[in-house]
Amino acid sequence: MTDLKTEREVQAQWSLKPPYREMQVFDRLVENEFRDEGAQRRHEAQALQWILRYAVARVPYYRALFAELRLRPEDVRGLSDLTKLPLLSKLTVNEENERLRSETLPQGEKIYGVVSSSGTTGRPARVVQTQRNNAMFSFLGQRHVRWARWDPMATVAEIRLPVQMPRDAEGRMLELGETRRQDTWRYLGRFFETGPSLGYSVFNPVDAQLAWLGREQPDYLSGYSETLEQIAFACGESPPPVTLRGLRAISEQLTDAMRRRVTTAFKAPVTQNYGLNEIGIVASGCEAGRYHVNTEHCLVEIVDLNGQPAQPGESGRIVVTGLSNLAMPLIRYDTDDMARVEEGPCPCGRSLPSFGSIVGRYSRIAYLPEGTLGYVGALRQALEDMPQQLARSVRQFQVHQFRDGRFEMRLCTVAPLPPAFRERIMAAWAAAAGNAGLSLDLMEVDQIERPPSGKYQDFTSDFMPSMGSDALPDPTLNSLPE
């Protein structure tokens, strides 16, 4: 558990570079983390009122929407009143893209560029973004690593897609086997004195990634959730050749099983934010396992199938209202992700609103036959419980569901699996799905391809919408918003 005094002391360990010594934004972020409940509610209501008034005044889509609903911005006084407005889907963002753009920007606001959603549920949603909205990535990124107690002068390694890594002086992307070295951390090195950072392509073989970590000996590692899990698999029964102080999972869902596997292998904590390309960093993960909403940047609702607030203990859809992007405000944006509603204050001591574990994408699971997630969960659990001597050749897995009811478990291996491995998997399957008469095939493969979005999924299904489908389920730098 932490408190304001502790967080101030931790923040004091971060030294701003001379051009930014007078910036107060990082200190204000610390203060905001410990507002009392009344102050937090007032902040949310004021921020919501401001963005609604702005949207109705300058954005054609919202001007028409409020007129159609016979609403004024003042009629939506807080989060509980947002249910008066419809959810904003990715499909609507695409269809109404021009009308969702602000006719004019306030003085000092400038366009940064266009960002797109990952496209895992259909055509990517394209969103025009301001410089201030983009800057929030660095501000809130520092909050996250401060919470994780990362030493700013240590060495950070990243294993990512080359297109997402810095290019060299000639503009070349990171190549196989190459290490990209920088004197500072990405993003945060602009504002703070930091240690160096290292980059390595995710397309390098997993064993090469593990050997690279052994050679470079970084203090921290940032990578996709499935990349961290693959490296943990590659460690097998042997300790990893690197002593890491912390890991950060990015982009893909970090399941409880993945977290346990990575933490066990590296003997170091793994953390994760929740964010969207279209919005930025929505919520920061804390040591108690919750995600705290970055209310300086956005507001979050967790809603049921009818768009009403989900109850504690239930899982609902994550709906986000952005506060920082005045070029294209997204109000009640349906992320298509699901999370668990938690009750009461977070054990970590921070008072920012929070929600529990990320469950997955609604548009992926809404189409699945009843019982599917239970069957897949049984396979994940069987793999997690597998003795290391039986699973030492496994580097990655993926479960696929065919439309005729068959399942296939694809295992990327570096050596043939022992018969006992197969026996344990099939026994777990029989216990979970035997009464349903569903078959399971185990396939050993050389690699499992990433989808076009770059986001790996350990479960896919023919019942889910295709990647190219539009089908969706029915049912300023020194200032922060006050």
CSV table of C-alpha atoms in Angstrom, one decimal:
chain,number,residue,atom,x,y,z
A,1,MET,CA,0.0,0.0,0.0
A,2,THR,CA,1.2,3.5,-0.8
A,3,ASP,CA,0.3,7.1,0.1
A,4,LEU,CA,0.9,10.6,-1.1
A,5,LYS,CA,4.1,11.1,0.9
A,6,THR,CA,5.6,7.9,-0.5
A,7,GLU,CA,4.7,8.8,-4.1
A,8,ARG,CA,6.2,12.3,-3.8
A,9,GLU,CA,9.4,10.7,-2.6
A,10,VAL,CA,9.5,8.3,-5.5
A,11,GLN,CA,8.7,11.1,-8.0
A,12,ALA,CA,11.7,13.1,-6.5
A,13,GLN,CA,14.0,10.3,-7.8
A,14,TRP,CA,13.1,11.3,-11.4
A,15,SER,CA,15.2,14.3,-12.5
A,16,LEU,CA,13.7,16.5,-15.2
A,17,LYS,CA,16.1,17.8,-17.9
A,18,PRO,CA,16.9,21.5,-17.9
A,19,PRO,CA,14.3,22.6,-20.5
A,20,TYR,CA,11.6,21.0,-18.5
A,21,ARG,CA,12.6,21.8,-14.9
A,22,GLU,CA,9.7,24.1,-14.4
A,23,MET,CA,7.1,21.6,-15.6
A,24,GLN,CA,4.5,20.8,-12.9
A,25,VAL,CA,2.5,18.2,-14.8
A,26,PHE,CA,4.3,15.2,-13.3
A,27,ASP,CA,3.9,16.5,-9.7
A,28,ARG,CA,0.2,17.2,-10.4
A,29,LEU,CA,-0.3,13.6,-11.6
A,30,VAL,CA,1.0,12.4,-8.2
A,31,GLU,CA,-1.4,14.7,-6.3
A,32,ASN,CA,-4.3,13.6,-8.4
A,33,GLU,CA,-3.7,9.9,-7.4
A,34,PHE,CA,-4.8,10.6,-3.8
A,35,ARG,CA,-7.8,13.0,-4.2
A,36,ASP,CA,-10.6,12.2,-1.7
A,37,GLU,CA,-13.8,10.7,-3.2
A,38,GLY,CA,-15.7,14.0,-3.3
A,39,ALA,CA,-12.9,15.8,-5.1
A,40,GLN,CA,-12.5,13.0,-7.5
A,41,ARG,CA,-16.2,13.1,-8.4
A,42,ARG,CA,-16.2,16.9,-8.8
A,43,HIS,CA,-13.2,16.6,-11.1
A,44,GLU,CA,-14.9,13.9,-13.3
A,45,ALA,CA,-18.1,16.0,-13.5
A,46,GLN,CA,-16.3,19.2,-14.4
A,47,ALA,CA,-14.1,17.4,-17.0
A,48,LEU,CA,-17.2,15.7,-18.6
A,49,GLN,CA,-19.1,19.0,-18.7
A,50,TRP,CA,-16.2,20.7,-20.4
A,51,ILE,CA,-15.7,18.1,-23.1
A,52,LEU,CA,-19.5,17.9,-23.8
A,53,ARG,CA,-19.9,21.6,-24.2
A,54,TYR,CA,-16.9,21.7,-26.5
A,55,ALA,CA,-18.1,18.7,-28.6
A,56,VAL,CA,-21.6,20.2,-29.1
A,57,ALA,CA,-20.1,23.6,-30.0
A,58,ARG,CA,-17.5,22.5,-32.4
A,59,VAL,CA,-18.2,18.9,-33.6
A,60,PRO,CA,-21.0,18.4,-36.2
A,61,TYR,CA,-21.7,14.8,-35.1
A,62,TYR,CA,-22.4,15.7,-31.5
A,63,ARG,CA,-24.2,18.9,-32.3
A,64,ALA,CA,-26.7,16.8,-34.4
A,65,LEU,CA,-26.8,14.0,-31.8
A,66,PHE,CA,-27.7,16.2,-28.9
A,67,ALA,CA,-30.3,18.0,-31.0
A,68,GLU,CA,-31.9,14.7,-32.0
A,69,LEU,CA,-32.0,13.5,-28.4
A,70,ARG,CA,-33.2,16.9,-27.2
A,71,LEU,CA,-30.4,17.2,-24.7
A,72,ARG,CA,-28.1,19.9,-23.6
A,73,PRO,CA,-24.6,19.3,-22.3
A,74,GLU,CA,-25.8,20.4,-18.8
A,75,ASP,CA,-28.3,17.5,-18.8
A,76,VAL,CA,-25.3,15.1,-18.5
A,77,ARG,CA,-23.9,16.1,-15.1
A,78,GLY,CA,-21.8,13.1,-14.3
A,79,LEU,CA,-20.8,9.6,-15.3
A,80,SER,CA,-24.2,8.2,-14.2
A,81,ASP,CA,-25.9,10.5,-16.7
A,82,LEU,CA,-23.8,9.3,-19.7
A,83,THR,CA,-26.3,6.5,-20.3
A,84,LYS,CA,-28.5,9.2,-21.9
A,85,LEU,CA,-26.1,9.0,-24.8
A,86,PRO,CA,-25.6,6.1,-27.2
A,87,LEU,CA,-22.4,4.1,-27.3
A,88,LEU,CA,-20.0,5.1,-30.1
A,89,SER,CA,-18.8,2.1,-32.1
A,90,LYS,CA,-15.7,1.7,-34.2
A,91,LEU,CA,-18.0,1.3,-37.2
A,92,THR,CA,-19.6,4.7,-36.5
A,93,VAL,CA,-16.2,6.3,-36.1
A,94,ASN,CA,-15.4,5.1,-39.6
A,95,GLU,CA,-18.8,6.0,-41.2
A,96,GLU,CA,-19.0,9.4,-39.5
A,97,ASN,CA,-15.3,10.2,-39.5
A,98,GLU,CA,-15.5,13.7,-41.1
A,99,ARG,CA,-18.4,14.8,-38.9
A,100,LEU,CA,-16.6,13.6,-35.8
A,101,ARG,CA,-13.8,16.1,-36.4
A,102,SER,CA,-13.7,19.4,-34.7
A,103,GLU,CA,-14.5,22.3,-37.0
A,104,THR,CA,-11.9,24.5,-35.3
A,105,LEU,CA,-9.3,24.0,-32.5
A,106,PRO,CA,-8.7,26.2,-29.5
A,107,GLN,CA,-5.7,28.5,-29.6
A,108,GLY,CA,-2.5,26.5,-28.9
A,109,GLU,CA,-3.9,23.2,-29.9
A,110,LYS,CA,-2.2,21.6,-33.0
A,111,ILE,CA,-2.8,18.4,-35.0
A,112,TYR,CA,-0.3,15.6,-34.4
A,113,GLY,CA,-1.4,13.1,-37.0
A,114,VAL,CA,-3.8,10.2,-37.5
A,115,VAL,CA,-3.8,7.0,-35.5
A,116,SER,CA,-5.7,3.8,-36.1
A,117,SER,CA,-7.1,1.1,-33.9
A,118,SER,CA,-5.4,-2.3,-34.1
A,119,GLY,CA,-8.1,-3.6,-36.5
A,120,THR,CA,-8.6,-6.9,-34.6
A,121,THR,CA,-12.4,-6.6,-34.8
A,122,GLY,CA,-12.8,-5.3,-38.4
A,123,ARG,CA,-11.6,-2.2,-40.3
A,124,PRO,CA,-9.3,0.0,-38.1
A,125,ALA,CA,-10.9,3.1,-36.7
A,126,ARG,CA,-8.9,6.2,-37.8
A,127,VAL,CA,-8.7,9.0,-35.3
A,128,VAL,CA,-7.2,12.5,-35.8
A,129,GLN,CA,-5.0,13.3,-32.8
A,130,THR,CA,-3.7,16.5,-31.3
A,131,GLN,CA,-0.2,17.1,-30.0
A,132,ARG,CA,-1.5,17.4,-26.4
A,133,ASN,CA,-3.2,14.1,-26.6
A,134,ASN,CA,0.0,12.5,-27.9
A,135,ALA,CA,2.0,14.1,-25.1
A,136,MET,CA,-0.2,12.4,-22.6
A,137,PHE,CA,1.3,9.1,-23.6
A,138,SER,CA,4.7,10.2,-22.1
A,139,PHE,CA,3.1,11.8,-19.0
A,140,LEU,CA,1.0,8.7,-18.2
A,141,GLY,CA,3.7,6.3,-19.2
A,142,GLN,CA,5.9,7.8,-16.4
A,143,ARG,CA,3.1,7.3,-13.9
A,144,HIS,CA,3.1,3.6,-14.8
A,145,VAL,CA,6.8,3.0,-14.4
A,146,ARG,CA,6.8,5.1,-11.2
A,147,TRP,CA,4.1,2.9,-9.8
A,148,ALA,CA,6.2,-0.2,-10.8
A,149,ARG,CA,9.2,1.5,-9.0
A,150,TRP,CA,11.5,1.3,-12.1
A,151,ASP,CA,14.9,3.0,-11.6
A,152,PRO,CA,15.1,5.8,-14.2
A,153,MET,CA,18.9,5.4,-14.5
A,154,ALA,CA,18.7,1.6,-15.3
A,155,THR,CA,18.7,-0.1,-18.7
A,156,VAL,CA,15.5,-0.9,-20.4
A,157,ALA,CA,15.2,-3.5,-23.2
A,158,GLU,CA,12.4,-3.7,-25.7
A,159,ILE,CA,11.5,-6.7,-27.9
A,160,ARG,CA,8.9,-5.5,-30.5
A,161,LEU,CA,7.9,-5.4,-34.1
A,162,PRO,CA,10.6,-3.5,-36.1
A,163,VAL,CA,8.0,-1.0,-37.4
A,164,GLN,CA,7.3,0.0,-33.8
A,165,MET,CA,11.0,0.6,-32.9
A,166,PRO,CA,13.1,3.7,-33.6
A,167,ARG,CA,14.9,3.8,-36.9
A,168,ASP,CA,18.6,4.5,-37.3
A,169,ALA,CA,20.1,7.7,-38.7
A,170,GLU,CA,19.6,6.4,-42.2
A,171,GLY,CA,16.0,5.6,-41.6
A,172,ARG,CA,16.5,1.8,-41.6
A,173,MET,CA,14.2,-0.4,-39.6
A,174,LEU,CA,15.7,-2.9,-37.0
A,175,GLU,CA,17.0,-6.0,-38.8
A,176,LEU,CA,17.2,-9.6,-37.6
A,177,GLY,CA,20.1,-10.1,-35.1
A,178,GLU,CA,20.6,-6.3,-34.8
A,179,THR,CA,20.5,-4.4,-31.5
A,180,ARG,CA,19.3,-0.8,-31.6
A,181,ARG,CA,21.0,1.2,-28.8
A,182,GLN,CA,19.9,4.6,-27.6
A,183,ASP,CA,21.4,6.8,-24.8
A,184,THR,CA,18.0,7.4,-23.2
A,185,TRP,CA,14.6,5.6,-22.7
A,186,ARG,CA,12.1,6.1,-25.5
A,187,TYR,CA,9.5,8.8,-24.8
A,188,LEU,CA,10.5,9.5,-21.2
A,189,GLY,CA,14.1,10.3,-22.2
A,190,ARG,CA,12.7,13.5,-23.7
A,191,PHE,CA,11.8,14.9,-20.3
A,192,PHE,CA,13.9,13.0,-17.8
A,193,GLU,CA,17.5,12.0,-17.2
A,194,THR,CA,17.4,8.2,-17.8
A,195,GLY,CA,19.6,5.3,-18.5
A,196,PRO,CA,20.0,3.7,-21.9
A,197,SER,CA,17.6,1.6,-23.9
A,198,LEU,CA,18.0,-1.4,-26.2
A,199,GLY,CA,15.8,-2.7,-29.0
A,200,TYR,CA,15.6,-6.2,-30.5
A,201,SER,CA,13.2,-7.5,-33.2
A,202,VAL,CA,10.4,-9.8,-32.1
A,203,PHE,CA,11.0,-11.7,-35.4
A,204,ASN,CA,14.3,-13.1,-34.0
A,205,PRO,CA,13.8,-16.7,-32.8
A,206,VAL,CA,12.8,-17.0,-29.2
A,207,ASP,CA,16.0,-18.8,-28.2
A,208,ALA,CA,17.9,-15.9,-29.8
A,209,GLN,CA,15.9,-13.4,-27.8
A,210,LEU,CA,16.8,-15.3,-24.6
A,211,ALA,CA,20.5,-15.4,-25.5
A,212,TRP,CA,20.3,-11.6,-26.3
A,213,LEU,CA,19.0,-10.9,-22.9
A,214,GLY,CA,21.8,-12.9,-21.4
A,215,ARG,CA,24.4,-10.9,-23.4
A,216,GLU,CA,22.9,-7.5,-22.7
A,217,GLN,CA,21.8,-8.0,-19.1
A,218,PRO,CA,19.1,-5.2,-19.0
A,219,ASP,CA,17.4,-4.3,-15.8
A,220,TYR,CA,13.9,-4.1,-17.3
A,221,LEU,CA,12.2,-5.8,-20.2
A,222,SER,CA,9.2,-4.5,-22.2
A,223,GLY,CA,7.5,-6.8,-24.8
A,224,TYR,CA,4.2,-8.2,-26.0
A,225,SER,CA,2.5,-10.5,-23.5
A,226,GLU,CA,2.9,-13.5,-25.7
A,227,THR,CA,6.6,-12.6,-26.3
A,228,LEU,CA,7.3,-12.6,-22.5
A,229,GLU,CA,5.4,-15.9,-22.2
A,230,GLN,CA,7.4,-17.5,-25.1
A,231,ILE,CA,10.7,-16.5,-23.4
A,232,ALA,CA,9.4,-17.9,-20.1
A,233,PHE,CA,8.7,-21.2,-21.9
A,234,ALA,CA,12.2,-21.1,-23.4
A,235,CYS,CA,13.7,-20.9,-19.9
A,236,GLY,CA,12.3,-24.3,-19.1
A,237,GLU,CA,13.6,-25.6,-15.8
A,238,SER,CA,16.8,-23.5,-16.0
A,239,PRO,CA,17.0,-20.0,-14.6
A,240,PRO,CA,17.0,-17.3,-17.2
A,241,PRO,CA,20.5,-16.0,-18.1
A,242,VAL,CA,19.4,-12.5,-17.1
A,243,THR,CA,18.5,-11.0,-13.7
A,244,LEU,CA,15.6,-8.6,-14.4
A,245,ARG,CA,14.1,-6.3,-11.9
A,246,GLY,CA,10.8,-5.9,-13.7
A,247,LEU,CA,8.9,-6.6,-16.9
A,248,ARG,CA,6.2,-4.7,-18.7
A,249,ALA,CA,3.6,-6.5,-20.9
A,250,ILE,CA,2.3,-4.4,-23.8
A,251,SER,CA,-0.4,-4.5,-26.5
A,252,GLU,CA,-1.9,-8.0,-25.9
A,253,GLN,CA,-4.0,-9.3,-23.1
A,254,LEU,CA,-2.0,-10.5,-20.1
A,255,THR,CA,-3.9,-13.4,-18.7
A,256,ASP,CA,-3.5,-14.6,-15.1
A,257,ALA,CA,-1.8,-17.7,-16.4
A,258,MET,CA,0.6,-15.7,-18.5
A,259,ARG,CA,1.4,-13.5,-15.6
A,260,ARG,CA,2.1,-16.4,-13.3
A,261,ARG,CA,4.3,-18.1,-15.9
A,262,VAL,CA,6.4,-15.0,-16.6
A,263,THR,CA,6.7,-14.1,-12.9
A,264,THR,CA,7.8,-17.6,-12.0
A,265,ALA,CA,10.4,-17.8,-14.8
A,266,PHE,CA,12.0,-14.4,-14.1
A,267,LYS,CA,11.4,-14.0,-10.4
A,268,ALA,CA,10.3,-10.5,-11.2
A,269,PRO,CA,7.0,-8.6,-11.3
A,270,VAL,CA,5.3,-8.0,-14.6
A,271,THR,CA,3.0,-4.9,-15.0
A,272,GLN,CA,0.6,-3.8,-17.7
A,273,ASN,CA,-1.3,-0.7,-18.7
A,274,TYR,CA,-4.6,-0.7,-20.5
A,275,GLY,CA,-4.7,1.5,-23.6
A,276,LEU,CA,-6.0,2.0,-27.1
A,277,ASN,CA,-4.3,3.6,-30.1
A,278,GLU,CA,-7.4,5.7,-30.6
A,279,ILE,CA,-7.3,7.1,-27.0
A,280,GLY,CA,-3.9,6.5,-25.5
A,281,ILE,CA,-3.2,5.1,-22.0
A,282,VAL,CA,-6.6,4.7,-20.5
A,283,ALA,CA,-5.7,3.0,-17.2
A,284,SER,CA,-2.5,2.2,-15.3
A,285,GLY,CA,-2.0,-1.2,-13.6
A,286,CYS,CA,-1.2,-1.1,-9.9
A,287,GLU,CA,0.5,-3.7,-7.6
A,288,ALA,CA,-2.9,-4.9,-6.3
A,289,GLY,CA,-3.9,-6.1,-9.8
A,290,ARG,CA,-6.4,-3.3,-10.6
A,291,TYR,CA,-6.4,-0.8,-13.5
A,292,HIS,CA,-6.7,2.8,-12.3
A,293,VAL,CA,-8.4,5.2,-14.8
A,294,ASN,CA,-6.2,8.1,-15.8
A,295,THR,CA,-9.0,10.7,-15.2
A,296,GLU,CA,-6.7,13.5,-16.4
A,297,HIS,CA,-7.0,12.0,-19.9
A,298,CYS,CA,-10.3,10.0,-20.0
A,299,LEU,CA,-13.3,8.7,-18.1
A,300,VAL,CA,-14.4,5.0,-18.1
A,301,GLU,CA,-17.7,3.2,-17.7
A,302,ILE,CA,-18.1,-0.6,-17.4
A,303,VAL,CA,-21.5,-1.4,-18.9
A,304,ASP,CA,-23.7,-4.4,-19.5
A,305,LEU,CA,-25.2,-5.5,-22.8
A,306,ASN,CA,-27.9,-2.7,-22.5
A,307,GLY,CA,-25.3,0.0,-22.0
A,308,GLN,CA,-26.1,0.3,-18.3
A,309,PRO,CA,-23.5,0.2,-15.5
A,310,ALA,CA,-22.4,-3.3,-14.7
A,311,GLN,CA,-22.5,-4.4,-11.1
A,312,PRO,CA,-19.6,-5.3,-8.8
A,313,GLY,CA,-18.4,-8.8,-9.5
A,314,GLU,CA,-19.8,-8.7,-13.1
A,315,SER,CA,-17.8,-8.3,-16.3
A,316,GLY,CA,-18.9,-5.6,-18.7
A,317,ARG,CA,-17.8,-3.7,-21.7
A,318,ILE,CA,-15.2,-0.9,-21.3
A,319,VAL,CA,-16.6,2.4,-22.6
A,320,VAL,CA,-14.2,5.4,-22.7
A,321,THR,CA,-14.8,9.1,-23.0
A,322,GLY,CA,-11.6,11.0,-24.1
A,323,LEU,CA,-10.8,14.3,-22.5
A,324,SER,CA,-7.5,15.3,-24.2
A,325,ASN,CA,-8.1,15.0,-28.0
A,326,LEU,CA,-9.9,18.1,-29.1
A,327,ALA,CA,-9.4,17.3,-32.8
A,328,MET,CA,-11.8,14.3,-32.6
A,329,PRO,CA,-13.4,13.8,-29.3
A,330,LEU,CA,-14.7,10.2,-28.6
A,331,ILE,CA,-17.6,10.2,-26.2
A,332,ARG,CA,-18.8,6.8,-24.8
A,333,TYR,CA,-16.5,5.0,-27.2
A,334,ASP,CA,-17.1,1.3,-27.1
A,335,THR,CA,-13.7,-0.3,-26.9
A,336,ASP,CA,-15.1,-3.8,-27.5
A,337,ASP,CA,-13.0,-4.9,-24.5
A,338,MET,CA,-14.4,-6.3,-21.3
A,339,ALA,CA,-13.3,-6.0,-17.7
A,340,ARG,CA,-14.5,-7.0,-14.3
A,341,VAL,CA,-16.2,-4.4,-12.0
A,342,GLU,CA,-14.5,-4.2,-8.6
A,343,GLU,CA,-16.1,-2.8,-5.4
A,344,GLY,CA,-14.6,-0.5,-2.8
A,345,PRO,CA,-11.3,1.3,-2.5
A,346,CYS,CA,-8.2,-0.3,-4.1
A,347,PRO,CA,-5.8,-2.0,-1.6
A,348,CYS,CA,-2.9,-0.1,-3.2
A,349,GLY,CA,-4.1,3.1,-1.5
A,350,ARG,CA,-4.7,5.2,-4.7
A,351,SER,CA,-8.1,6.8,-5.1
A,352,LEU,CA,-8.3,7.0,-8.9
A,353,PRO,CA,-11.3,5.0,-10.1
A,354,SER,CA,-10.4,1.4,-10.9
A,355,PHE,CA,-11.6,-1.8,-12.5
A,356,GLY,CA,-10.4,-5.4,-12.4
A,357,SER,CA,-8.9,-7.8,-14.8
A,358,ILE,CA,-9.4,-7.5,-18.6
A,359,VAL,CA,-11.6,-10.3,-19.7
A,360,GLY,CA,-11.2,-10.1,-23.5
A,361,ARG,CA,-12.9,-8.6,-26.5
A,362,TYR,CA,-16.6,-8.7,-26.6
A,363,SER,CA,-16.9,-9.0,-30.4
A,364,ARG,CA,-14.7,-12.1,-30.2
A,365,ILE,CA,-16.5,-14.0,-27.5
A,366,ALA,CA,-20.1,-12.9,-28.2
A,367,TYR,CA,-20.4,-15.2,-31.2
A,368,LEU,CA,-18.9,-18.3,-29.5
A,369,PRO,CA,-21.0,-21.4,-28.7
A,370,GLU,CA,-21.9,-21.9,-25.1
A,371,GLY,CA,-19.2,-23.5,-23.1
A,372,THR,CA,-16.4,-22.5,-25.5
A,373,LEU,CA,-14.4,-20.4,-23.0
A,374,GLY,CA,-14.5,-23.1,-20.4
A,375,TYR,CA,-13.0,-25.7,-22.8
A,376,VAL,CA,-10.3,-23.3,-23.8
A,377,GLY,CA,-9.6,-22.4,-20.2
A,378,ALA,CA,-9.2,-26.1,-19.4
A,379,LEU,CA,-6.4,-26.4,-22.0
A,380,ARG,CA,-4.7,-23.3,-20.7
A,381,GLN,CA,-4.8,-24.6,-17.2
A,382,ALA,CA,-3.5,-28.0,-18.3
A,383,LEU,CA,-0.5,-26.3,-20.0
A,384,GLU,CA,0.1,-24.2,-16.9
A,385,ASP,CA,0.1,-27.3,-14.7
A,386,MET,CA,2.3,-29.3,-17.0
A,387,PRO,CA,5.6,-30.4,-15.4
A,388,GLN,CA,8.5,-28.5,-16.8
A,389,GLN,CA,10.3,-31.7,-18.0
A,390,LEU,CA,7.4,-32.4,-20.2
A,391,ALA,CA,6.9,-28.9,-21.6
A,392,ARG,CA,10.6,-27.9,-22.1
A,393,SER,CA,10.3,-28.0,-25.9
A,394,VAL,CA,7.2,-25.7,-26.0
A,395,ARG,CA,7.7,-22.1,-27.1
A,396,GLN,CA,4.1,-21.0,-28.0
A,397,PHE,CA,0.6,-22.3,-28.3
A,398,GLN,CA,-2.7,-21.4,-29.9
A,399,VAL,CA,-6.1,-23.1,-29.7
A,400,HIS,CA,-8.4,-22.8,-32.7
A,401,GLN,CA,-12.1,-23.7,-32.9
A,402,PHE,CA,-13.6,-24.9,-36.2
A,403,ARG,CA,-17.1,-24.2,-37.2
A,404,ASP,CA,-17.9,-27.9,-37.2
A,405,GLY,CA,-17.1,-28.1,-33.5
A,406,ARG,CA,-13.6,-29.5,-33.7
A,407,PHE,CA,-10.7,-27.9,-31.8
A,408,GLU,CA,-7.1,-27.8,-32.6
A,409,MET,CA,-4.2,-27.0,-30.2
A,410,ARG,CA,-1.2,-25.8,-32.1
A,411,LEU,CA,2.1,-26.1,-30.3
A,412,CYS,CA,5.2,-24.4,-31.6
A,413,THR,CA,8.0,-26.7,-30.4
A,414,VAL,CA,11.8,-27.1,-30.8
A,415,ALA,CA,11.7,-30.8,-30.2
A,416,PRO,CA,9.1,-33.6,-30.3
A,417,LEU,CA,6.7,-33.6,-27.4
A,418,PRO,CA,6.9,-36.6,-25.1
A,419,PRO,CA,3.8,-39.0,-25.0
A,420,ALA,CA,3.1,-38.0,-21.4
A,421,PHE,CA,2.5,-34.4,-22.5
A,422,ARG,CA,-0.2,-35.4,-24.9
A,423,GLU,CA,-1.8,-37.7,-22.4
A,424,ARG,CA,-2.1,-34.9,-19.9
A,425,ILE,CA,-3.6,-32.5,-22.4
A,426,MET,CA,-6.1,-35.1,-23.7
A,427,ALA,CA,-7.1,-36.1,-20.2
A,428,ALA,CA,-7.9,-32.4,-19.4
A,429,TRP,CA,-9.8,-32.1,-22.6
A,430,ALA,CA,-11.9,-35.2,-21.9
A,431,ALA,CA,-12.8,-33.9,-18.4
A,432,ALA,CA,-13.8,-30.6,-19.8
A,433,ALA,CA,-15.4,-31.3,-23.1
A,434,GLY,CA,-15.9,-35.1,-23.3
A,435,ASN,CA,-19.7,-34.9,-22.5
A,436,ALA,CA,-20.1,-32.4,-25.4
A,437,GLY,CA,-18.6,-34.9,-27.9
A,438,LEU,CA,-16.0,-32.4,-29.1
A,439,SER,CA,-12.7,-33.6,-30.6
A,440,LEU,CA,-9.3,-32.1,-30.1
A,441,ASP,CA,-6.2,-32.5,-32.3
A,442,LEU,CA,-2.7,-31.7,-31.1
A,443,MET,CA,-0.5,-30.2,-33.8
A,444,GLU,CA,3.2,-29.6,-33.5
A,445,VAL,CA,4.3,-26.7,-35.8
A,446,ASP,CA,7.4,-24.7,-36.5
A,447,GLN,CA,5.8,-21.3,-36.0
A,448,ILE,CA,2.5,-19.6,-35.4
A,449,GLU,CA,1.9,-16.6,-37.7
A,450,ARG,CA,0.9,-13.2,-36.3
A,451,PRO,CA,-2.3,-11.8,-37.8
A,452,PRO,CA,-2.1,-8.6,-40.0
A,453,SER,CA,-2.7,-6.4,-36.9
A,454,GLY,CA,0.4,-7.8,-35.2
A,455,LYS,CA,-1.5,-8.8,-32.1
A,456,TYR,CA,-1.1,-12.4,-31.3
A,457,GLN,CA,-4.1,-14.4,-30.0
A,458,ASP,CA,-3.8,-17.7,-28.1
A,459,PHE,CA,-7.4,-18.5,-29.0
A,460,THR,CA,-9.0,-18.1,-32.4
A,461,SER,CA,-12.4,-19.3,-33.7
A,462,ASP,CA,-14.2,-19.7,-37.0
A,463,PHE,CA,-17.2,-18.2,-35.1
A,464,MET,CA,-15.5,-14.9,-34.6
A,465,PRO,CA,-15.9,-12.1,-37.2
A,466,SER,CA,-13.3,-12.2,-39.9
A,467,MET,CA,-10.4,-9.7,-39.6
A,468,GLY,CA,-11.7,-7.7,-42.6
A,469,SER,CA,-15.3,-7.7,-41.5
A,470,ASP,CA,-17.3,-4.7,-40.3
A,471,ALA,CA,-19.6,-7.0,-38.4
A,472,LEU,CA,-20.1,-6.0,-34.8
A,473,PRO,CA,-22.4,-7.5,-32.1
A,474,ASP,CA,-25.8,-6.2,-31.4
A,475,PRO,CA,-26.7,-5.7,-28.1
A,476,THR,CA,-1.2,22.2,-23.7
A,477,LEU,CA,2.0,20.2,-22.5
A,478,ASN,CA,2.1,22.0,-19.2
A,479,SER,CA,-1.5,21.7,-18.4
A,480,LEU,CA,-4.0,19.0,-17.5
A,481,PRO,CA,-7.8,19.1,-17.6
A,482,GLU,CA,-9.1,20.2,-14.2
